[in-house]
């Protein structure tokens, strides 16, 4: 049975054990495709689907797979769900699938997904396992979207450009241009900008955690002072 409550699973996935900001896993696709928000959402949704499906499947078979073939079985399950996500993107968002390219099939090798299957789903019932997959996937998606928004806004001066690639014609006019005649900052669109942006997000999270820790420490009551006591000594000292 799970040793974690639903609340702990949710907090771990979204904040305390976030796969991108804390575990620092899955960085290859995270850094490569987050030049725009639409790319980040596309990859994040595919990863979320794979995480939930693989966690559920691994949990269901956890008592029927021997230790010797455990990891190969997990990889086969993950690969099956990645194939499903790939086919869905080819059918409904083909242009976005072409933009993301090799990074959709590479979800199979994402350490965050295999890590959750091995560390959590293989040891817990289906409901906690699927909740863990959902929260880890949403936490990863949130980081992707935040980094994508940062890089798109600073690099190109826009937000939600080309959202029609994901949501169809209804999202064609969703693009936001906060600045007029914005000079594009190519640095943020290129890979170095991704490293800088992710570093800033990790630093921000650590700063928030340290601030909250200091507040909790300050709110704790001070231990009562017992004062000094005189000790009476009897007898003869030679």
JSON list of C-alpha atoms in Angstrom, two decimals:
[
{"chain": "A", "resi": 1, "resn": "UNK", "atom": "CA", "xyz": [0.00, 0.00, 0.00]},
{"chain": "A", "resi": 2, "resn": "UNK", "atom": "CA", "xyz": [1.06, 3.57, -0.57]},
{"chain": "A", "resi": 3, "resn": "UNK", "atom": "CA", "xyz": [2.90, 5.24, 2.29]},
{"chain": "A", "resi": 4, "resn": "UNK", "atom": "CA", "xyz": [2.00, 8.69, 0.96]},
{"chain": "A", "resi": 5, "resn": "UNK", "atom": "CA", "xyz": [-1.30, 10.50, 1.22]},
{"chain": "A", "resi": 6, "resn": "UNK", "atom": "CA", "xyz": [-2.95, 12.06, -1.83]},
{"chain": "A", "resi": 7, "resn": "UNK", "atom": "CA", "xyz": [-1.98, 15.49, -0.54]},
{"chain": "A", "resi": 8, "resn": "UNK", "atom": "CA", "xyz": [1.68, 14.49, -0.29]},
{"chain": "A", "resi": 9, "resn": "UNK", "atom": "CA", "xyz": [1.64, 13.01, -3.79]},
{"chain": "A", "resi": 10, "resn": "UNK", "atom": "CA", "xyz": [0.16, 16.23, -5.20]},
{"chain": "A", "resi": 11, "resn": "UNK", "atom": "CA", "xyz": [2.66, 18.46, -3.38]},
{"chain": "A", "resi": 12, "resn": "UNK", "atom": "CA", "xyz": [5.59, 16.26, -4.45]},
{"chain": "A", "resi": 13, "resn": "UNK", "atom": "CA", "xyz": [4.62, 16.30, -8.13]},
{"chain": "A", "resi": 14, "resn": "UNK", "atom": "CA", "xyz": [3.86, 20.00, -8.34]},
{"chain": "A", "resi": 15, "resn": "UNK", "atom": "CA", "xyz": [6.57, 21.39, -6.07]},
{"chain": "A", "resi": 16, "resn": "UNK", "atom": "CA", "xyz": [8.63, 19.42, -3.55]},
{"chain": "A", "resi": 17, "resn": "UNK", "atom": "CA", "xyz": [9.81, 16.71, -5.99]},
{"chain": "A", "resi": 18, "resn": "UNK", "atom": "CA", "xyz": [9.12, 18.37, -9.33]},
{"chain": "A", "resi": 19, "resn": "UNK", "atom": "CA", "xyz": [10.81, 16.31, -12.08]},
{"chain": "A", "resi": 20, "resn": "UNK", "atom": "CA", "xyz": [12.33, 19.35, -13.80]},
{"chain": "A", "resi": 21, "resn": "UNK", "atom": "CA", "xyz": [13.20, 21.68, -10.91]},
{"chain": "A", "resi": 22, "resn": "UNK", "atom": "CA", "xyz": [14.14, 19.18, -8.19]},
{"chain": "A", "resi": 23, "resn": "UNK", "atom": "CA", "xyz": [14.94, 15.82, -9.81]},
{"chain": "A", "resi": 24, "resn": "UNK", "atom": "CA", "xyz": [16.37, 17.69, -12.84]},
{"chain": "A", "resi": 25, "resn": "UNK", "atom": "CA", "xyz": [15.27, 14.91, -15.22]},
{"chain": "A", "resi": 26, "resn": "UNK", "atom": "CA", "xyz": [14.08, 15.08, -18.81]},
{"chain": "A", "resi": 27, "resn": "UNK", "atom": "CA", "xyz": [16.22, 18.13, -19.54]},
{"chain": "A", "resi": 28, "resn": "UNK", "atom": "CA", "xyz": [17.03, 17.22, -23.16]},
{"chain": "A", "resi": 29, "resn": "UNK", "atom": "CA", "xyz": [13.51, 17.78, -24.55]},
{"chain": "A", "resi": 30, "resn": "UNK", "atom": "CA", "xyz": [12.75, 20.45, -21.95]},
{"chain": "A", "resi": 31, "resn": "UNK", "atom": "CA", "xyz": [15.64, 22.64, -23.09]},
{"chain": "A", "resi": 32, "resn": "UNK", "atom": "CA", "xyz": [15.27, 21.84, -26.78]},
{"chain": "A", "resi": 33, "resn": "UNK", "atom": "CA", "xyz": [11.60, 22.57, -27.51]},
{"chain": "A", "resi": 34, "resn": "UNK", "atom": "CA", "xyz": [10.71, 25.39, -25.12]},
{"chain": "A", "resi": 35, "resn": "UNK", "atom": "CA", "xyz": [11.44, 28.22, -27.54]},
{"chain": "A", "resi": 36, "resn": "UNK", "atom": "CA", "xyz": [7.67, 28.88, -27.71]},
{"chain": "A", "resi": 37, "resn": "UNK", "atom": "CA", "xyz": [4.66, 28.17, -25.51]},
{"chain": "A", "resi": 38, "resn": "UNK", "atom": "CA", "xyz": [2.90, 26.01, -28.10]},
{"chain": "A", "resi": 39, "resn": "UNK", "atom": "CA", "xyz": [5.90, 23.70, -28.44]},
{"chain": "A", "resi": 40, "resn": "UNK", "atom": "CA", "xyz": [6.15, 23.41, -24.66]},
{"chain": "A", "resi": 41, "resn": "UNK", "atom": "CA", "xyz": [2.46, 22.58, -24.28]},
{"chain": "A", "resi": 42, "resn": "UNK", "atom": "CA", "xyz": [2.61, 19.98, -27.07]},
{"chain": "A", "resi": 43, "resn": "UNK", "atom": "CA", "xyz": [5.53, 18.12, -25.49]},
{"chain": "A", "resi": 44, "resn": "UNK", "atom": "CA", "xyz": [4.13, 18.55, -21.98]},
{"chain": "A", "resi": 45, "resn": "UNK", "atom": "CA", "xyz": [0.74, 17.05, -22.86]},
{"chain": "A", "resi": 46, "resn": "UNK", "atom": "CA", "xyz": [2.39, 14.09, -24.60]},
{"chain": "A", "resi": 47, "resn": "UNK", "atom": "CA", "xyz": [4.60, 13.49, -21.56]},
{"chain": "A", "resi": 48, "resn": "UNK", "atom": "CA", "xyz": [1.59, 13.77, -19.23]},
{"chain": "A", "resi": 49, "resn": "UNK", "atom": "CA", "xyz": [-0.33, 11.17, -21.25]},
{"chain": "A", "resi": 50, "resn": "UNK", "atom": "CA", "xyz": [2.62, 8.77, -21.20]},
{"chain": "A", "resi": 51, "resn": "UNK", "atom": "CA", "xyz": [3.25, 9.25, -17.47]},
{"chain": "A", "resi": 52, "resn": "UNK", "atom": "CA", "xyz": [-0.34, 8.54, -16.49]},
{"chain": "A", "resi": 53, "resn": "UNK", "atom": "CA", "xyz": [-0.72, 5.56, -18.82]},
{"chain": "A", "resi": 54, "resn": "UNK", "atom": "CA", "xyz": [2.60, 3.95, -17.93]},
{"chain": "A", "resi": 55, "resn": "UNK", "atom": "CA", "xyz": [2.14, 4.43, -14.18]},
{"chain": "A", "resi": 56, "resn": "UNK", "atom": "CA", "xyz": [-1.30, 2.84, -14.32]},
{"chain": "A", "resi": 57, "resn": "UNK", "atom": "CA", "xyz": [-0.10, -0.10, -16.42]},
{"chain": "A", "resi": 58, "resn": "UNK", "atom": "CA", "xyz": [2.99, -0.73, -14.32]},
{"chain": "A", "resi": 59, "resn": "UNK", "atom": "CA", "xyz": [0.89, -0.67, -11.14]},
{"chain": "A", "resi": 60, "resn": "UNK", "atom": "CA", "xyz": [-1.56, -3.20, -12.59]},
{"chain": "A", "resi": 61, "resn": "UNK", "atom": "CA", "xyz": [1.18, -5.69, -13.52]},
{"chain": "A", "resi": 62, "resn": "UNK", "atom": "CA", "xyz": [3.47, -5.10, -10.54]},
{"chain": "A", "resi": 63, "resn": "UNK", "atom": "CA", "xyz": [2.62, -8.44, -8.90]},
{"chain": "A", "resi": 64, "resn": "UNK", "atom": "CA", "xyz": [2.98, -10.48, -12.11]},
{"chain": "A", "resi": 65, "resn": "UNK", "atom": "CA", "xyz": [6.38, -9.40, -13.44]},
{"chain": "A", "resi": 66, "resn": "UNK", "atom": "CA", "xyz": [9.54, -10.99, -12.09]},
{"chain": "A", "resi": 67, "resn": "UNK", "atom": "CA", "xyz": [12.49, -8.90, -10.96]},
{"chain": "A", "resi": 68, "resn": "UNK", "atom": "CA", "xyz": [14.69, -10.07, -13.84]},
{"chain": "A", "resi": 69, "resn": "UNK", "atom": "CA", "xyz": [12.46, -8.59, -16.58]},
{"chain": "A", "resi": 70, "resn": "UNK", "atom": "CA", "xyz": [11.02, -5.68, -14.63]},
{"chain": "A", "resi": 71, "resn": "UNK", "atom": "CA", "xyz": [12.86, -2.83, -16.34]},
{"chain": "A", "resi": 72, "resn": "UNK", "atom": "CA", "xyz": [12.50, -4.20, -19.91]},
{"chain": "A", "resi": 73, "resn": "UNK", "atom": "CA", "xyz": [8.77, -4.61, -19.28]},
{"chain": "A", "resi": 74, "resn": "UNK", "atom": "CA", "xyz": [8.52, -1.02, -18.06]},
{"chain": "A", "resi": 75, "resn": "UNK", "atom": "CA", "xyz": [10.35, 0.27, -21.14]},
{"chain": "A", "resi": 76, "resn": "UNK", "atom": "CA", "xyz": [8.01, -1.68, -23.44]},
{"chain": "A", "resi": 77, "resn": "UNK", "atom": "CA", "xyz": [4.98, -0.21, -21.67]},
{"chain": "A", "resi": 78, "resn": "UNK", "atom": "CA", "xyz": [6.37, 3.32, -21.93]},
{"chain": "A", "resi": 79, "resn": "UNK", "atom": "CA", "xyz": [7.24, 2.81, -25.60]},
{"chain": "A", "resi": 80, "resn": "UNK", "atom": "CA", "xyz": [3.68, 1.65, -26.32]},
{"chain": "A", "resi": 81, "resn": "UNK", "atom": "CA", "xyz": [2.18, 4.80, -24.81]},
{"chain": "A", "resi": 82, "resn": "UNK", "atom": "CA", "xyz": [4.72, 7.00, -26.59]},
{"chain": "A", "resi": 83, "resn": "UNK", "atom": "CA", "xyz": [3.67, 5.38, -29.87]},
{"chain": "A", "resi": 84, "resn": "UNK", "atom": "CA", "xyz": [0.02, 6.14, -29.05]},
{"chain": "A", "resi": 85, "resn": "UNK", "atom": "CA", "xyz": [0.89, 9.79, -28.29]},
{"chain": "A", "resi": 86, "resn": "UNK", "atom": "CA", "xyz": [2.90, 10.00, -31.50]},
{"chain": "A", "resi": 87, "resn": "UNK", "atom": "CA", "xyz": [0.06, 8.63, -33.61]},
{"chain": "A", "resi": 88, "resn": "UNK", "atom": "CA", "xyz": [-2.43, 11.00, -31.98]},
{"chain": "A", "resi": 89, "resn": "UNK", "atom": "CA", "xyz": [-0.22, 13.98, -32.76]},
{"chain": "A", "resi": 90, "resn": "UNK", "atom": "CA", "xyz": [0.24, 12.83, -36.34]},
{"chain": "A", "resi": 91, "resn": "UNK", "atom": "CA", "xyz": [-3.52, 12.58, -36.72]},
{"chain": "A", "resi": 92, "resn": "UNK", "atom": "CA", "xyz": [-4.62, 15.82, -35.05]},
{"chain": "A", "resi": 93, "resn": "UNK", "atom": "CA", "xyz": [-1.61, 18.18, -34.81]},
{"chain": "A", "resi": 94, "resn": "UNK", "atom": "CA", "xyz": [0.63, 17.08, -37.64]},
{"chain": "A", "resi": 95, "resn": "UNK", "atom": "CA", "xyz": [2.44, 20.42, -38.12]},
{"chain": "A", "resi": 96, "resn": "UNK", "atom": "CA", "xyz": [3.27, 20.59, -34.42]},
{"chain": "A", "resi": 97, "resn": "UNK", "atom": "CA", "xyz": [4.42, 16.97, -34.55]},
{"chain": "A", "resi": 98, "resn": "UNK", "atom": "CA", "xyz": [6.82, 17.89, -37.36]},
{"chain": "A", "resi": 99, "resn": "UNK", "atom": "CA", "xyz": [8.19, 20.81, -35.34]},
{"chain": "A", "resi": 100, "resn": "UNK", "atom": "CA", "xyz": [8.79, 18.70, -32.23]},
{"chain": "A", "resi": 101, "resn": "UNK", "atom": "CA", "xyz": [10.35, 16.00, -34.40]},
{"chain": "A", "resi": 102, "resn": "UNK", "atom": "CA", "xyz": [12.58, 13.46, -32.69]},
{"chain": "A", "resi": 103, "resn": "UNK", "atom": "CA", "xyz": [11.72, 14.70, -29.19]},
{"chain": "A", "resi": 104, "resn": "UNK", "atom": "CA", "xyz": [8.35, 12.91, -29.20]},
{"chain": "A", "resi": 105, "resn": "UNK", "atom": "CA", "xyz": [9.89, 9.42, -29.72]},
{"chain": "A", "resi": 106, "resn": "UNK", "atom": "CA", "xyz": [12.61, 10.36, -27.22]},
{"chain": "A", "resi": 107, "resn": "UNK", "atom": "CA", "xyz": [9.99, 10.46, -24.45]},
{"chain": "A", "resi": 108, "resn": "UNK", "atom": "CA", "xyz": [10.70, 6.71, -24.21]},
{"chain": "A", "resi": 109, "resn": "UNK", "atom": "CA", "xyz": [14.12, 7.51, -22.76]},
{"chain": "A", "resi": 110, "resn": "UNK", "atom": "CA", "xyz": [12.88, 10.23, -20.41]},
{"chain": "A", "resi": 111, "resn": "UNK", "atom": "CA", "xyz": [14.34, 9.28, -17.02]},
{"chain": "A", "resi": 112, "resn": "UNK", "atom": "CA", "xyz": [11.46, 10.99, -15.20]},
{"chain": "A", "resi": 113, "resn": "UNK", "atom": "CA", "xyz": [8.95, 8.52, -16.66]},
{"chain": "A", "resi": 114, "resn": "UNK", "atom": "CA", "xyz": [11.01, 5.39, -16.08]},
{"chain": "A", "resi": 115, "resn": "UNK", "atom": "CA", "xyz": [11.95, 6.67, -12.65]},
{"chain": "A", "resi": 116, "resn": "UNK", "atom": "CA", "xyz": [8.32, 7.10, -11.56]},
{"chain": "A", "resi": 117, "resn": "UNK", "atom": "CA", "xyz": [7.43, 3.67, -12.93]},
{"chain": "A", "resi": 118, "resn": "UNK", "atom": "CA", "xyz": [10.24, 2.03, -10.97]},
{"chain": "A", "resi": 119, "resn": "UNK", "atom": "CA", "xyz": [10.20, 4.12, -7.80]},
{"chain": "A", "resi": 120, "resn": "UNK", "atom": "CA", "xyz": [6.47, 4.58, -7.27]},
{"chain": "A", "resi": 121, "resn": "UNK", "atom": "CA", "xyz": [4.09, 2.81, -9.67]},
{"chain": "A", "resi": 122, "resn": "UNK", "atom": "CA", "xyz": [5.72, -0.61, -9.23]},
{"chain": "A", "resi": 123, "resn": "UNK", "atom": "CA", "xyz": [5.20, -0.40, -5.45]},
{"chain": "A", "resi": 124, "resn": "UNK", "atom": "CA", "xyz": [1.73, 1.13, -5.17]},
{"chain": "A", "resi": 125, "resn": "UNK", "atom": "CA", "xyz": [-1.91, 0.42, -6.17]},
{"chain": "A", "resi": 126, "resn": "UNK", "atom": "CA", "xyz": [-3.39, 1.87, -9.38]},
{"chain": "A", "resi": 127, "resn": "UNK", "atom": "CA", "xyz": [-5.11, 4.97, -7.94]},
{"chain": "A", "resi": 128, "resn": "UNK", "atom": "CA", "xyz": [-2.05, 6.42, -6.15]},
{"chain": "A", "resi": 129, "resn": "UNK", "atom": "CA", "xyz": [0.08, 5.46, -9.16]},
{"chain": "A", "resi": 130, "resn": "UNK", "atom": "CA", "xyz": [-2.10, 7.29, -11.69]},
{"chain": "A", "resi": 131, "resn": "UNK", "atom": "CA", "xyz": [-2.33, 10.30, -9.34]},
{"chain": "A", "resi": 132, "resn": "UNK", "atom": "CA", "xyz": [1.46, 10.36, -9.06]},
{"chain": "A", "resi": 133, "resn": "UNK", "atom": "CA", "xyz": [1.77, 10.21, -12.85]},
{"chain": "A", "resi": 134, "resn": "UNK", "atom": "CA", "xyz": [-0.76, 13.02, -13.28]},
{"chain": "A", "resi": 135, "resn": "UNK", "atom": "CA", "xyz": [0.92, 15.30, -10.74]},
{"chain": "A", "resi": 136, "resn": "UNK", "atom": "CA", "xyz": [4.43, 14.65, -12.04]},
{"chain": "A", "resi": 137, "resn": "UNK", "atom": "CA", "xyz": [3.19, 15.27, -15.57]},
{"chain": "A", "resi": 138, "resn": "UNK", "atom": "CA", "xyz": [1.40, 18.49, -14.62]},
{"chain": "A", "resi": 139, "resn": "UNK", "atom": "CA", "xyz": [4.47, 19.68, -12.71]},
{"chain": "A", "resi": 140, "resn": "UNK", "atom": "CA", "xyz": [6.66, 18.98, -15.75]},
{"chain": "A", "resi": 141, "resn": "UNK", "atom": "CA", "xyz": [4.11, 20.68, -18.04]},
{"chain": "A", "resi": 142, "resn": "UNK", "atom": "CA", "xyz": [4.03, 23.77, -15.79]},
{"chain": "A", "resi": 143, "resn": "UNK", "atom": "CA", "xyz": [7.81, 24.13, -15.98]},
{"chain": "A", "resi": 144, "resn": "UNK", "atom": "CA", "xyz": [7.75, 23.65, -19.75]},
{"chain": "A", "resi": 145, "resn": "UNK", "atom": "CA", "xyz": [5.07, 26.33, -20.17]},
{"chain": "A", "resi": 146, "resn": "UNK", "atom": "CA", "xyz": [6.80, 28.79, -17.84]},
{"chain": "A", "resi": 147, "resn": "UNK", "atom": "CA", "xyz": [10.17, 28.35, -19.56]},
{"chain": "A", "resi": 148, "resn": "UNK", "atom": "CA", "xyz": [8.52, 28.50, -23.00]},
{"chain": "A", "resi": 149, "resn": "UNK", "atom": "CA", "xyz": [6.66, 31.69, -22.10]},
{"chain": "A", "resi": 150, "resn": "UNK", "atom": "CA", "xyz": [9.84, 33.29, -20.74]},
{"chain": "A", "resi": 151, "resn": "UNK", "atom": "CA", "xyz": [11.90, 32.44, -23.80]},
{"chain": "A", "resi": 152, "resn": "UNK", "atom": "CA", "xyz": [9.18, 33.38, -26.29]},
{"chain": "A", "resi": 153, "resn": "UNK", "atom": "CA", "xyz": [8.45, 36.71, -24.59]},
{"chain": "A", "resi": 154, "resn": "UNK", "atom": "CA", "xyz": [12.08, 37.78, -24.16]},
{"chain": "A", "resi": 155, "resn": "UNK", "atom": "CA", "xyz": [13.30, 36.24, -27.41]},
{"chain": "A", "resi": 156, "resn": "UNK", "atom": "CA", "xyz": [10.50, 37.24, -29.80]},
{"chain": "A", "resi": 157, "resn": "UNK", "atom": "CA", "xyz": [8.31, 39.70, -27.89]},
{"chain": "A", "resi": 158, "resn": "UNK", "atom": "CA", "xyz": [5.19, 37.52, -28.24]},
{"chain": "A", "resi": 159, "resn": "UNK", "atom": "CA", "xyz": [3.10, 35.07, -26.22]},
{"chain": "A", "resi": 160, "resn": "UNK", "atom": "CA", "xyz": [0.96, 32.18, -27.49]},
{"chain": "A", "resi": 161, "resn": "UNK", "atom": "CA", "xyz": [2.13, 32.54, -31.09]},
{"chain": "A", "resi": 162, "resn": "UNK", "atom": "CA", "xyz": [1.08, 29.73, -33.46]},
{"chain": "A", "resi": 163, "resn": "UNK", "atom": "CA", "xyz": [-1.37, 28.23, -30.97]},
{"chain": "A", "resi": 164, "resn": "UNK", "atom": "CA", "xyz": [-3.46, 27.13, -33.96]},
{"chain": "A", "resi": 165, "resn": "UNK", "atom": "CA", "xyz": [-0.92, 24.34, -34.45]},
{"chain": "A", "resi": 166, "resn": "UNK", "atom": "CA", "xyz": [-2.29, 22.75, -31.28]},
{"chain": "A", "resi": 167, "resn": "UNK", "atom": "CA", "xyz": [-5.87, 23.99, -30.94]},
{"chain": "A", "resi": 168, "resn": "UNK", "atom": "CA", "xyz": [-6.86, 24.67, -34.54]},
{"chain": "A", "resi": 169, "resn": "UNK", "atom": "CA", "xyz": [-8.20, 27.80, -36.26]},
{"chain": "A", "resi": 170, "resn": "UNK", "atom": "CA", "xyz": [-9.99, 29.09, -33.14]},
{"chain": "A", "resi": 171, "resn": "UNK", "atom": "CA", "xyz": [-6.59, 29.87, -31.57]},
{"chain": "A", "resi": 172, "resn": "UNK", "atom": "CA", "xyz": [-5.17, 31.69, -34.60]},
{"chain": "A", "resi": 173, "resn": "UNK", "atom": "CA", "xyz": [-5.70, 35.13, -33.00]},
{"chain": "A", "resi": 174, "resn": "UNK", "atom": "CA", "xyz": [-4.50, 34.25, -29.51]},
{"chain": "A", "resi": 175, "resn": "UNK", "atom": "CA", "xyz": [-1.06, 35.76, -30.03]},
{"chain": "A", "resi": 176, "resn": "UNK", "atom": "CA", "xyz": [-0.18, 38.56, -27.57]},
{"chain": "A", "resi": 177, "resn": "UNK", "atom": "CA", "xyz": [2.35, 41.28, -28.43]},
{"chain": "A", "resi": 178, "resn": "UNK", "atom": "CA", "xyz": [3.00, 43.33, -25.29]},
{"chain": "A", "resi": 179, "resn": "UNK", "atom": "CA", "xyz": [5.67, 45.46, -26.94]},
{"chain": "A", "resi": 180, "resn": "UNK", "atom": "CA", "xyz": [5.59, 47.44, -30.16]},
{"chain": "A", "resi": 181, "resn": "UNK", "atom": "CA", "xyz": [8.59, 47.06, -32.47]},
{"chain": "A", "resi": 182, "resn": "UNK", "atom": "CA", "xyz": [10.30, 44.68, -30.10]},
{"chain": "A", "resi": 183, "resn": "UNK", "atom": "CA", "xyz": [13.92, 43.90, -31.06]},
{"chain": "A", "resi": 184, "resn": "UNK", "atom": "CA", "xyz": [14.21, 40.12, -31.08]},
{"chain": "A", "resi": 185, "resn": "UNK", "atom": "CA", "xyz": [16.71, 38.74, -28.56]},
{"chain": "A", "resi": 186, "resn": "UNK", "atom": "CA", "xyz": [18.08, 35.70, -30.38]},
{"chain": "A", "resi": 187, "resn": "UNK", "atom": "CA", "xyz": [20.02, 34.53, -27.32]},
{"chain": "A", "resi": 188, "resn": "UNK", "atom": "CA", "xyz": [16.87, 33.42, -25.47]},
{"chain": "A", "resi": 189, "resn": "UNK", "atom": "CA", "xyz": [15.59, 31.40, -28.44]},
{"chain": "A", "resi": 190, "resn": "UNK", "atom": "CA", "xyz": [18.86, 29.48, -28.78]},
{"chain": "A", "resi": 191, "resn": "UNK", "atom": "CA", "xyz": [20.00, 26.68, -26.42]},
{"chain": "A", "resi": 192, "resn": "UNK", "atom": "CA", "xyz": [22.05, 28.97, -24.12]},
{"chain": "A", "resi": 193, "resn": "UNK", "atom": "CA", "xyz": [18.88, 30.90, -23.35]},
{"chain": "A", "resi": 194, "resn": "UNK", "atom": "CA", "xyz": [17.19, 27.66, -22.29]},
{"chain": "A", "resi": 195, "resn": "UNK", "atom": "CA", "xyz": [19.96, 26.92, -19.78]},
{"chain": "A", "resi": 196, "resn": "UNK", "atom": "CA", "xyz": [19.82, 30.45, -18.39]},
{"chain": "A", "resi": 197, "resn": "UNK", "atom": "CA", "xyz": [16.03, 30.36, -18.13]},
{"chain": "A", "resi": 198, "resn": "UNK", "atom": "CA", "xyz": [15.96, 26.98, -16.38]},
{"chain": "A", "resi": 199, "resn": "UNK", "atom": "CA", "xyz": [18.70, 28.10, -13.99]},
{"chain": "A", "resi": 200, "resn": "UNK", "atom": "CA", "xyz": [16.64, 31.16, -13.06]},
{"chain": "A", "resi": 201, "resn": "UNK", "atom": "CA", "xyz": [13.56, 29.00, -12.42]},
{"chain": "A", "resi": 202, "resn": "UNK", "atom": "CA", "xyz": [15.52, 26.60, -10.20]},
{"chain": "A", "resi": 203, "resn": "UNK", "atom": "CA", "xyz": [17.04, 29.54, -8.32]},
{"chain": "A", "resi": 204, "resn": "UNK", "atom": "CA", "xyz": [13.58, 31.08, -7.86]},
{"chain": "A", "resi": 205, "resn": "UNK", "atom": "CA", "xyz": [12.17, 27.82, -6.46]},
{"chain": "A", "resi": 206, "resn": "UNK", "atom": "CA", "xyz": [15.10, 27.41, -4.09]},
{"chain": "A", "resi": 207, "resn": "UNK", "atom": "CA", "xyz": [14.71, 31.01, -2.95]},
{"chain": "A", "resi": 208, "resn": "UNK", "atom": "CA", "xyz": [10.99, 30.50, -2.25]},
{"chain": "A", "resi": 209, "resn": "UNK", "atom": "CA", "xyz": [11.71, 27.27, -0.35]},
{"chain": "A", "resi": 210, "resn": "UNK", "atom": "CA", "xyz": [14.38, 28.98, 1.78]},
{"chain": "A", "resi": 211, "resn": "UNK", "atom": "CA", "xyz": [12.05, 31.90, 2.51]},
{"chain": "A", "resi": 212, "resn": "UNK", "atom": "CA", "xyz": [9.24, 29.57, 3.59]},
{"chain": "A", "resi": 213, "resn": "UNK", "atom": "CA", "xyz": [11.67, 27.58, 5.72]},
{"chain": "A", "resi": 214, "resn": "UNK", "atom": "CA", "xyz": [12.82, 30.75, 7.48]},
{"chain": "A", "resi": 215, "resn": "UNK", "atom": "CA", "xyz": [9.22, 31.81, 8.09]},
{"chain": "A", "resi": 216, "resn": "UNK", "atom": "CA", "xyz": [8.35, 28.44, 9.60]},
{"chain": "A", "resi": 217, "resn": "UNK", "atom": "CA", "xyz": [11.45, 28.58, 11.75]},
{"chain": "A", "resi": 218, "resn": "UNK", "atom": "CA", "xyz": [10.59, 32.09, 12.96]},
{"chain": "A", "resi": 219, "resn": "UNK", "atom": "CA", "xyz": [7.02, 31.04, 13.77]},
{"chain": "A", "resi": 220, "resn": "UNK", "atom": "CA", "xyz": [8.15, 28.20, 16.02]},
{"chain": "A", "resi": 221, "resn": "UNK", "atom": "CA", "xyz": [7.99, 29.02, 19.74]},
{"chain": "A", "resi": 222, "resn": "UNK", "atom": "CA", "xyz": [11.35, 29.56, 21.37]},
{"chain": "A", "resi": 223, "resn": "UNK", "atom": "CA", "xyz": [12.37, 26.84, 23.84]},
{"chain": "A", "resi": 224, "resn": "UNK", "atom": "CA", "xyz": [11.79, 27.80, 27.45]},
{"chain": "A", "resi": 225, "resn": "UNK", "atom": "CA", "xyz": [14.93, 28.84, 29.28]},
{"chain": "A", "resi": 226, "resn": "UNK", "atom": "CA", "xyz": [15.60, 26.76, 32.37]},
{"chain": "A", "resi": 227, "resn": "UNK", "atom": "CA", "xyz": [18.26, 29.09, 33.73]},
{"chain": "A", "resi": 228, "resn": "UNK", "atom": "CA", "xyz": [21.36, 28.04, 35.66]},
{"chain": "A", "resi": 229, "resn": "UNK", "atom": "CA", "xyz": [21.17, 25.98, 38.79]},
{"chain": "A", "resi": 230, "resn": "UNK", "atom": "CA", "xyz": [23.61, 25.94, 41.66]},
{"chain": "A", "resi": 231, "resn": "UNK", "atom": "CA", "xyz": [24.77, 22.50, 42.61]},
{"chain": "A", "resi": 232, "resn": "UNK", "atom": "CA", "xyz": [25.35, 21.87, 46.32]},
{"chain": "A", "resi": 233, "resn": "UNK", "atom": "CA", "xyz": [28.37, 19.75, 46.97]},
{"chain": "A", "resi": 234, "resn": "UNK", "atom": "CA", "xyz": [28.83, 18.02, 50.29]},
{"chain": "A", "resi": 235, "resn": "UNK", "atom": "CA", "xyz": [31.73, 16.09, 51.56]},
{"chain": "A", "resi": 236, "resn": "UNK", "atom": "CA", "xyz": [35.42, 16.66, 51.88]},
{"chain": "A", "resi": 237, "resn": "UNK", "atom": "CA", "xyz": [37.70, 17.45, 48.94]},
{"chain": "A", "resi": 238, "resn": "UNK", "atom": "CA", "xyz": [41.24, 16.27, 49.59]}
]
